[in-house]
PDB file of C-alpha atoms in Angstrom:
ATOM      1  CA  MET S1420     -16.950  -5.131  26.390  1.00 86.00           C
ATOM      2  CA  GLY S1421     -17.776  -6.193  22.827  1.00 96.00           C
ATOM      3  CA  THR S1422     -16.738  -9.089  20.621  1.00 98.00           C
ATOM      4  CA  LEU S1423     -15.310  -8.664  17.140  1.00 98.00           C
ATOM      5  CA  TYR S1424     -15.777 -11.640  14.809  1.00 98.00           C
ATOM      6  CA  LEU S1425     -13.132 -11.590  12.059  1.00 98.00           C
ATOM      7  CA  VAL S1426     -14.109 -13.877   9.171  1.00 98.00           C
ATOM      8  CA  ARG S1427     -11.944 -14.826   6.230  1.00 98.00           C
ATOM      9  CA  HIS S1428     -13.797 -14.980   2.921  1.00 97.00           C
ATOM     10  CA  GLY S1429     -15.085 -18.300   1.601  1.00 97.00           C
ATOM     11  CA  GLN S1430     -13.206 -20.371  -0.943  1.00 95.00           C
ATOM     12  CA  ALA S1431     -12.363 -18.222  -3.944  1.00 92.00           C
ATOM     13  CA  SER S1432     -11.308 -19.334  -7.428  1.00 77.00           C
ATOM     14  CA  PHE S1433      -7.601 -20.090  -7.035  1.00 61.00           C
ATOM     15  CA  GLY S1434      -5.951 -20.811 -10.387  1.00 56.00           C
ATOM     16  CA  ALA S1435      -8.854 -19.359 -12.378  1.00 57.00           C
ATOM     17  CA  ASP S1436      -8.661 -16.292 -14.611  1.00 58.00           C
ATOM     18  CA  ASP S1437     -10.539 -14.316 -11.947  1.00 64.00           C
ATOM     19  CA  TYR S1438      -9.605 -15.328  -8.410  1.00 75.00           C
ATOM     20  CA  ASP S1439     -11.788 -12.637  -6.864  1.00 88.00           C
ATOM     21  CA  VAL S1440     -15.076 -14.518  -6.951  1.00 92.00           C
ATOM     22  CA  LEU S1441     -16.410 -17.183  -4.603  1.00 95.00           C
ATOM     23  CA  SER S1442     -16.550 -20.743  -5.820  1.00 94.00           C
ATOM     24  CA  PRO S1443     -19.858 -22.591  -5.343  1.00 94.00           C
ATOM     25  CA  LEU S1444     -18.344 -24.183  -2.234  1.00 96.00           C
ATOM     26  CA  GLY S1445     -17.237 -20.766  -0.991  1.00 97.00           C
ATOM     27  CA  HIS S1446     -20.818 -19.539  -1.205  1.00 96.00           C
ATOM     28  CA  ARG S1447     -22.074 -22.586   0.721  1.00 98.00           C
ATOM     29  CA  GLN S1448     -19.409 -22.008   3.384  1.00 98.00           C
ATOM     30  CA  SER S1449     -20.542 -18.412   3.902  1.00 98.00           C
ATOM     31  CA  VAL S1450     -24.249 -19.289   4.064  1.00 98.00           C
ATOM     32  CA  ARG S1451     -23.490 -22.067   6.530  1.00 98.00           C
ATOM     33  CA  LEU S1452     -21.589 -19.631   8.752  1.00 98.00           C
ATOM     34  CA  GLY S1453     -24.588 -17.292   8.716  1.00 97.00           C
ATOM     35  CA  GLU S1454     -26.833 -20.177   9.731  1.00 98.00           C
ATOM     36  CA  TYR S1455     -24.485 -20.908  12.620  1.00 98.00           C
ATOM     37  CA  PHE S1456     -24.498 -17.282  13.763  1.00 97.00           C
ATOM     38  CA  ARG S1457     -28.304 -17.312  13.637  1.00 96.00           C
ATOM     39  CA  SER S1458     -28.437 -20.530  15.692  1.00 97.00           C
ATOM     40  CA  LYS S1459     -26.280 -18.870  18.359  1.00 96.00           C
ATOM     41  CA  GLY S1460     -28.627 -15.887  18.510  1.00 95.00           C
ATOM     42  CA  LEU S1461     -25.968 -13.396  17.448  1.00 94.00           C
ATOM     43  CA  ARG S1462     -27.158  -9.885  16.623  1.00 92.00           C
ATOM     44  CA  PHE S1463     -24.373  -7.812  15.115  1.00 95.00           C
ATOM     45  CA  GLU S1464     -24.283  -4.120  15.878  1.00 94.00           C
ATOM     46  CA  ALA S1465     -22.502  -3.494  12.580  1.00 95.00           C
ATOM     47  CA  ALA S1466     -20.397  -5.167   9.887  1.00 97.00           C
ATOM     48  CA  LEU S1467     -17.228  -4.033   8.131  1.00 97.00           C
ATOM     49  CA  THR S1468     -15.875  -5.574   4.942  1.00 97.00           C
ATOM     50  CA  GLY S1469     -13.218  -4.806   2.400  1.00 97.00           C
ATOM     51  CA  THR S1470     -14.348  -3.925  -1.103  1.00 96.00           C
ATOM     52  CA  LEU S1471     -13.086  -7.046  -2.913  1.00 96.00           C
ATOM     53  CA  ASN S1472     -15.763  -9.199  -4.555  1.00 95.00           C
ATOM     54  CA  ARG S1473     -14.930 -12.324  -2.559  1.00 95.00           C
ATOM     55  CA  GLN S1474     -15.213 -10.413   0.712  1.00 97.00           C
ATOM     56  CA  VAL S1475     -18.518  -8.733  -0.166  1.00 96.00           C
ATOM     57  CA  GLN S1476     -19.932 -12.003  -1.551  1.00 95.00           C
ATOM     58  CA  THR S1477     -18.994 -13.785   1.680  1.00 97.00           C
ATOM     59  CA  PHE S1478     -20.747 -11.105   3.721  1.00 97.00           C
ATOM     60  CA  ALA S1479     -23.833 -11.444   1.521  1.00 96.00           C
ATOM     61  CA  GLY S1480     -23.784 -15.214   2.035  1.00 97.00           C
ATOM     62  CA  ILE S1481     -23.546 -14.774   5.804  1.00 97.00           C
ATOM     63  CA  CYS S1482     -26.523 -12.406   5.710  1.00 96.00           C
ATOM     64  CA  GLU S1483     -28.434 -14.962   3.625  1.00 95.00           C
ATOM     65  CA  GLY S1484     -27.759 -17.657   6.214  1.00 96.00           C
ATOM     66  CA  MET S1485     -28.767 -15.336   9.052  1.00 95.00           C
ATOM     67  CA  GLY S1486     -31.946 -14.302   7.269  1.00 93.00           C
ATOM     68  CA  ALA S1487     -30.811 -10.681   7.424  1.00 84.00           C
ATOM     69  CA  ALA S1488     -30.599  -7.852   4.947  1.00 75.00           C
ATOM     70  CA  PHE S1489     -27.863  -5.240   5.120  1.00 71.00           C
ATOM     71  CA  ALA S1490     -27.766  -1.477   4.763  1.00 63.00           C
ATOM     72  CA  ASP S1491     -24.909   0.816   3.809  1.00 62.00           C
ATOM     73  CA  SER S1492     -22.972   2.905   6.289  1.00 52.00           C
ATOM     74  CA  THR S1493     -25.413   5.814   6.079  1.00 45.00           C
ATOM     75  CA  VAL S1494     -27.808   3.854   8.305  1.00 46.00           C
ATOM     76  CA  ALA S1495     -26.871   4.210  11.963  1.00 49.00           C
ATOM     77  CA  ALA S1496     -26.844   1.010  13.993  1.00 48.00           C
ATOM     78  CA  ASP S1497     -29.453   2.310  16.424  1.00 49.00           C
ATOM     79  CA  ARG S1498     -31.772   3.324  13.567  1.00 54.00           C
ATOM     80  CA  ALA S1499     -31.574   0.219  11.397  1.00 58.00           C
ATOM     81  CA  PRO S1500     -34.865  -1.665  10.989  1.00 60.00           C
ATOM     82  CA  ALA S1501     -35.181  -5.083  12.580  1.00 59.00           C
ATOM     83  CA  GLY S1502     -33.296  -7.709  10.578  1.00 66.00           C
ATOM     84  CA  VAL S1503     -31.113  -5.131   8.802  1.00 76.00           C
ATOM     85  CA  LEU S1504     -27.381  -5.113   9.494  1.00 85.00           C
ATOM     86  CA  PRO S1505     -25.535  -1.791   8.994  1.00 88.00           C
ATOM     87  CA  HIS S1506     -22.589  -2.368   6.649  1.00 93.00           C
ATOM     88  CA  LEU S1507     -19.457  -0.250   6.275  1.00 95.00           C
ATOM     89  CA  SER S1508     -17.097  -0.746   3.304  1.00 96.00           C
ATOM     90  CA  TRP S1509     -13.496  -0.311   4.457  1.00 97.00           C
ATOM     91  CA  PRO S1510     -10.878  -0.477   1.656  1.00 97.00           C
ATOM     92  CA  GLY S1511      -8.101  -0.885   4.231  1.00 98.00           C
ATOM     93  CA  LEU S1512      -9.392  -4.437   4.810  1.00 98.00           C
ATOM     94  CA  ASN S1513      -8.584  -5.476   1.232  1.00 97.00           C
ATOM     95  CA  GLU S1514      -6.022  -8.214   0.713  1.00 96.00           C
ATOM     96  CA  TYR S1515      -2.564  -7.562  -0.693  1.00 97.00           C
ATOM     97  CA  ASP S1516      -2.161  -8.428  -4.387  1.00 95.00           C
ATOM     98  CA  SER S1517      -0.416 -11.808  -4.346  1.00 92.00           C
ATOM     99  CA  ALA S1518       0.393 -11.637  -8.071  1.00 92.00           C
ATOM    100  CA  ALA S1519       2.076  -8.253  -7.558  1.00 96.00           C
ATOM    101  CA  VAL S1520       3.995  -9.581  -4.544  1.00 97.00           C
ATOM    102  CA  ILE S1521       5.294 -12.550  -6.535  1.00 95.00           C
ATOM    103  CA  GLY S1522       5.964 -10.381  -9.577  1.00 95.00           C
ATOM    104  CA  ALA S1523       8.200  -8.111  -7.507  1.00 96.00           C
ATOM    105  CA  ILE S1524      10.690 -10.958  -7.006  1.00 96.00           C
ATOM    106  CA  HIS S1525       9.898 -13.229  -9.985  1.00 93.00           C
ATOM    107  CA  PRO S1526       9.220 -11.109 -13.072  1.00 85.00           C
ATOM    108  CA  TYR S1527       8.297 -14.057 -15.302  1.00 85.00           C
ATOM    109  CA  PRO S1528       4.779 -15.477 -15.671  1.00 82.00           C
ATOM    110  CA  LEU S1529       4.047 -18.490 -13.495  1.00 80.00           C
ATOM    111  CA  ALA S1530       2.396 -21.579 -14.912  1.00 77.00           C
ATOM    112  CA  ARG S1531      -1.146 -22.208 -13.701  1.00 77.00           C
ATOM    113  CA  PRO S1532      -0.763 -24.004 -10.321  1.00 77.00           C
ATOM    114  CA  ASP S1533      -2.520 -27.219 -11.305  1.00 78.00           C
ATOM    115  CA  THR S1534      -0.129 -29.709  -9.715  1.00 85.00           C
ATOM    116  CA  PRO S1535       1.038 -30.082  -6.090  1.00 86.00           C
ATOM    117  CA  GLU S1536       4.572 -28.998  -7.010  1.00 88.00           C
ATOM    118  CA  LEU S1537       3.415 -25.871  -8.838  1.00 85.00           C
ATOM    119  CA  TYR S1538       1.114 -25.089  -5.914  1.00 82.00           C
ATOM    120  CA  ARG S1539       4.040 -25.352  -3.466  1.00 90.00           C
ATOM    121  CA  HIS S1540       6.238 -23.275  -5.780  1.00 91.00           C
ATOM    122  CA  HIS S1541       3.596 -20.540  -5.880  1.00 88.00           C
ATOM    123  CA  PHE S1542       3.449 -20.292  -2.103  1.00 89.00           C
ATOM    124  CA  ARG S1543       7.228 -20.465  -1.656  1.00 94.00           C
ATOM    125  CA  LEU S1544       7.518 -17.420  -3.899  1.00 95.00           C
ATOM    126  CA  LEU S1545       4.644 -15.702  -2.094  1.00 95.00           C
ATOM    127  CA  LYS S1546       6.298 -16.174   1.308  1.00 96.00           C
ATOM    128  CA  ASP S1547       9.596 -14.818   0.002  1.00 97.00           C
ATOM    129  CA  GLY S1548       7.895 -11.853  -1.663  1.00 97.00           C
ATOM    130  CA  LEU S1549       5.896 -11.032   1.465  1.00 97.00           C
ATOM    131  CA  ALA S1550       9.021 -11.090   3.616  1.00 97.00           C
ATOM    132  CA  GLN S1551      10.812  -8.709   1.244  1.00 97.00           C
ATOM    133  CA  TRP S1552       7.792  -6.385   1.030  1.00 98.00           C
ATOM    134  CA  MET S1553       7.489  -6.283   4.803  1.00 97.00           C
ATOM    135  CA  ALA S1554      11.200  -5.460   5.087  1.00 97.00           C
ATOM    136  CA  GLY S1555      10.898  -2.651   2.540  1.00 97.00           C
ATOM    137  CA  VAL S1556      13.167  -4.409   0.042  1.00 98.00           C
ATOM    138  CA  VAL S1557      10.615  -4.537  -2.794  1.00 97.00           C
ATOM    139  CA  SER S1558       7.641  -2.378  -3.784  1.00 97.00           C
ATOM    140  CA  PRO S1559       4.981  -4.534  -5.508  1.00 97.00           C
ATOM    141  CA  ARG S1560       3.246  -2.690  -8.318  1.00 95.00           C
ATOM    142  CA  GLY S1561      -0.009  -0.983  -7.384  1.00 96.00           C
ATOM    143  CA  MET S1562       0.314  -1.733  -3.658  1.00 97.00           C
ATOM    144  CA  PRO S1563       1.000   0.490  -0.647  1.00 97.00           C
ATOM    145  CA  ASP S1564       4.130  -0.059   1.350  1.00 97.00           C
ATOM    146  CA  TYR S1565       3.796  -2.477   4.242  1.00 97.00           C
ATOM    147  CA  ASN S1566       3.300   0.262   6.836  1.00 97.00           C
ATOM    148  CA  GLY S1567       0.435   1.653   4.763  1.00 98.00           C
ATOM    149  CA  PHE S1568      -1.140  -1.810   4.524  1.00 98.00           C
ATOM    150  CA  VAL S1569      -0.935  -2.228   8.311  1.00 97.00           C
ATOM    151  CA  ALA S1570      -2.417   1.235   8.855  1.00 98.00           C
ATOM    152  CA  GLY S1571      -5.528   0.311   6.871  1.00 98.00           C
ATOM    153  CA  ILE S1572      -6.162  -2.625   9.192  1.00 98.00           C
ATOM    154  CA  THR S1573      -5.314  -0.962  12.490  1.00 98.00           C
ATOM    155  CA  GLY S1574      -7.518   1.950  11.445  1.00 98.00           C
ATOM    156  CA  ALA S1575     -10.456  -0.458  11.178  1.00 98.00           C
ATOM    157  CA  LEU S1576      -9.674  -1.865  14.628  1.00 98.00           C
ATOM    158  CA  GLU S1577      -9.542   1.632  16.099  1.00 98.00           C
ATOM    159  CA  HIS S1578     -12.853   2.531  14.453  1.00 97.00           C
ATOM    160  CA  ILE S1579     -14.479  -0.528  16.015  1.00 98.00           C
ATOM    161  CA  ARG S1580     -13.082   0.206  19.474  1.00 97.00           C
ATOM    162  CA  THR S1581     -14.292   3.789  19.416  1.00 96.00           C
ATOM    163  CA  HIS S1582     -17.699   3.377  17.760  1.00 96.00           C
ATOM    164  CA  TYR S1583     -19.220   0.095  18.969  1.00 96.00           C
ATOM    165  CA  GLN S1584     -19.870  -1.770  22.194  1.00 94.00           C
ATOM    166  CA  GLY S1585     -21.556  -5.025  21.187  1.00 96.00           C
ATOM    167  CA  ASP S1586     -20.925  -7.777  18.647  1.00 97.00           C
ATOM    168  CA  VAL S1587     -19.320  -6.639  15.389  1.00 98.00           C
ATOM    169  CA  LEU S1588     -18.669  -8.645  12.217  1.00 98.00           C
ATOM    170  CA  LEU S1589     -15.578  -8.038  10.075  1.00 98.00           C
ATOM    171  CA  VAL S1590     -15.198  -9.909   6.760  1.00 98.00           C
ATOM    172  CA  SER S1591     -11.793  -9.720   5.126  1.00 98.00           C
ATOM    173  CA  SER S1592      -8.940 -11.952   3.933  1.00 97.00           C
ATOM    174  CA  GLY S1593      -6.053 -13.938   5.371  1.00 97.00           C
ATOM    175  CA  GLY S1594      -3.473 -11.162   5.160  1.00 97.00           C
ATOM    176  CA  PRO S1595      -5.476  -8.484   6.996  1.00 98.00           C
ATOM    177  CA  ILE S1596      -6.741 -10.937   9.630  1.00 98.00           C
ATOM    178  CA  ALA S1597      -3.230 -12.270  10.290  1.00 98.00           C
ATOM    179  CA  THR S1598      -1.986  -8.681  10.480  1.00 98.00           C
ATOM    180  CA  ALA S1599      -4.720  -7.806  12.985  1.00 98.00           C
ATOM    181  CA  VAL S1600      -3.812 -10.810  15.131  1.00 98.00           C
ATOM    182  CA  GLY S1601      -0.112  -9.988  14.908  1.00 97.00           C
ATOM    183  CA  HIS S1602      -0.814  -6.379  15.856  1.00 97.00           C
ATOM    184  CA  VAL S1603      -2.800  -7.397  18.929  1.00 97.00           C
ATOM    185  CA  LEU S1604      -0.206  -9.975  20.021  1.00 97.00           C
ATOM    186  CA  GLY S1605       2.857  -7.943  19.066  1.00 96.00           C
ATOM    187  CA  THR S1606       4.343 -10.647  16.826  1.00 96.00           C
ATOM    188  CA  SER S1607       7.003 -10.237  14.143  1.00 94.00           C
ATOM    189  CA  PRO S1608       6.130  -9.791  10.454  1.00 90.00           C
ATOM    190  CA  GLU S1609       7.568 -13.267   9.821  1.00 91.00           C
ATOM    191  CA  ALA S1610       5.100 -14.763  12.285  1.00 95.00           C
ATOM    192  CA  MET S1611       2.271 -12.939  10.507  1.00 95.00           C
ATOM    193  CA  ILE S1612       3.211 -14.714   7.256  1.00 96.00           C
ATOM    194  CA  GLU S1613       2.834 -18.086   8.952  1.00 95.00           C
ATOM    195  CA  LEU S1614      -0.461 -17.060  10.532  1.00 96.00           C
ATOM    196  CA  ASN S1615      -1.689 -15.797   7.166  1.00 96.00           C
ATOM    197  CA  LEU S1616      -1.009 -18.933   5.168  1.00 93.00           C
ATOM    198  CA  GLY S1617      -2.709 -21.165   7.732  1.00 95.00           C
ATOM    199  CA  ILE S1618      -6.046 -19.315   7.882  1.00 97.00           C
ATOM    200  CA  ARG S1619      -8.910 -21.420   6.550  1.00 98.00           C
ATOM    201  CA  ASN S1620     -11.759 -20.213   4.361  1.00 97.00           C
ATOM    202  CA  CYS S1621     -14.704 -18.796   6.307  1.00 98.00           C
ATOM    203  CA  SER S1622     -12.863 -19.352   9.576  1.00 98.00           C
ATOM    204  CA  VAL S1623     -13.702 -17.227  12.613  1.00 98.00           C
ATOM    205  CA  THR S1624     -11.228 -15.344  14.799  1.00 98.00           C
ATOM    206  CA  GLU S1625     -12.566 -13.510  17.851  1.00 98.00           C
ATOM    207  CA  PHE S1626     -11.299 -10.405  19.632  1.00 98.00           C
ATOM    208  CA  ALA S1627     -12.794  -9.074  22.842  1.00 98.00           C
ATOM    209  CA  PHE S1628     -12.617  -5.293  22.687  1.00 98.00           C
ATOM    210  CA  SER S1629     -13.067  -2.259  24.883  1.00 96.00           C
ATOM    211  CA  PRO S1630     -12.543   1.441  24.108  1.00 94.00           C
ATOM    212  CA  ARG S1631      -8.876   0.946  25.009  1.00 94.00           C
ATOM    213  CA  ARG S1632      -7.762  -2.295  23.373  1.00 95.00           C
ATOM    214  CA  HIS S1633      -8.460  -5.602  21.631  1.00 98.00           C
ATOM    215  CA  ARG S1634      -7.674  -9.012  23.134  1.00 98.00           C
ATOM    216  CA  LEU S1635      -7.436 -12.278  21.162  1.00 98.00           C
ATOM    217  CA  GLN S1636      -9.958 -14.914  22.272  1.00 98.00           C
ATOM    218  CA  THR S1637      -9.959 -17.504  19.449  1.00 98.00           C
ATOM    219  CA  PHE S1638      -8.093 -17.934  16.162  1.00 98.00           C
ATOM    220  CA  ASN S1639      -8.971 -19.653  12.873  1.00 98.00           C
ATOM    221  CA  THR S1640     -11.894 -21.728  14.160  1.00 98.00           C
ATOM    222  CA  LEU S1641     -14.613 -23.507  12.166  1.00 98.00           C
ATOM    223  CA  PRO S1642     -17.415 -24.164  14.677  1.00 97.00           C
ATOM    224  CA  HIS S1643     -20.022 -24.092  11.888  1.00 98.00           C
ATOM    225  CA  LEU S1644     -18.345 -27.015  10.104  1.00 98.00           C
ATOM    226  CA  ASP S1645     -17.877 -29.200  13.182  1.00 96.00           C
ATOM    227  CA  ALA S1646     -19.989 -32.094  11.937  1.00 96.00           C
ATOM    228  CA  PRO S1647     -19.171 -35.114   9.733  1.00 96.00           C
ATOM    229  CA  GLU S1648     -21.322 -33.891   6.839  1.00 96.00           C
ATOM    230  CA  TYR S1649     -19.116 -30.804   6.496  1.00 97.00           C
ATOM    231  CA  ALA S1650     -15.748 -32.581   6.540  1.00 94.00           C
ATOM    232  CA  GLY S1651     -15.199 -31.885   2.840  1.00 96.00           C
ATOM    233  CA  TRP S1652     -15.973 -28.176   3.245  1.00 97.00           C
ATOM    234  CA  VAL S1653     -12.667 -27.247   4.945  1.00 97.00           C
ATOM    235  CA  THR S1654     -10.449 -25.352   2.500  1.00 96.00           C
ATOM    236  CA  TYR S1655      -7.549 -22.911   2.544  1.00 90.00           C
ATOM    237  CA  ALA S1656      -7.178 -21.225  -0.865  1.00 78.00           C
TER     238      ALA S1656
END
């Protein structure tokens, strides 16, 4: 039986012109997680990430902390040189487009969320838009329907079950990780929204897996930040 480590990307640049880039703190979070993995003696058989910048940058930071390089998917796990982690890009692990989700129900530009009230307003709209997308009521521009989104994630889980036996790293975002957890537990789409919005940056969720199924072991943990000096490193957006 193997263990799948699902990691949400580090802190991105919420409210900036380009959200899809790690903040300086997000980079430190990812490197710190890699250092933790190295201290535990983890040796990943393979790694999967989405193709978004913040996901790939988080994976690179983890590799930096582990002192590992990474190779593309053309390098088989059993042929990779020592210290090289085979990496597979999986577009189905990309996050939904939150701006498109909000735009589907609120077709007017939102003010930059630079106050607590605007921040809450942003996420109220996001929750409403997600619920309507999941129910098939709206079709956010440039996005698949909800069933297609889920299929991209469950396809990654099936690939892992059928191709690997040891420890596997998966770096993605809150939406795909919450969807994976909801799929394994059989929860409602509404529960997945709540899971999604509570997932912390660079948090670790663990599945035990066999060729037949995945089983949830831990959810949304931050073992690498469990020390007073990292108290200010815990973020959500």
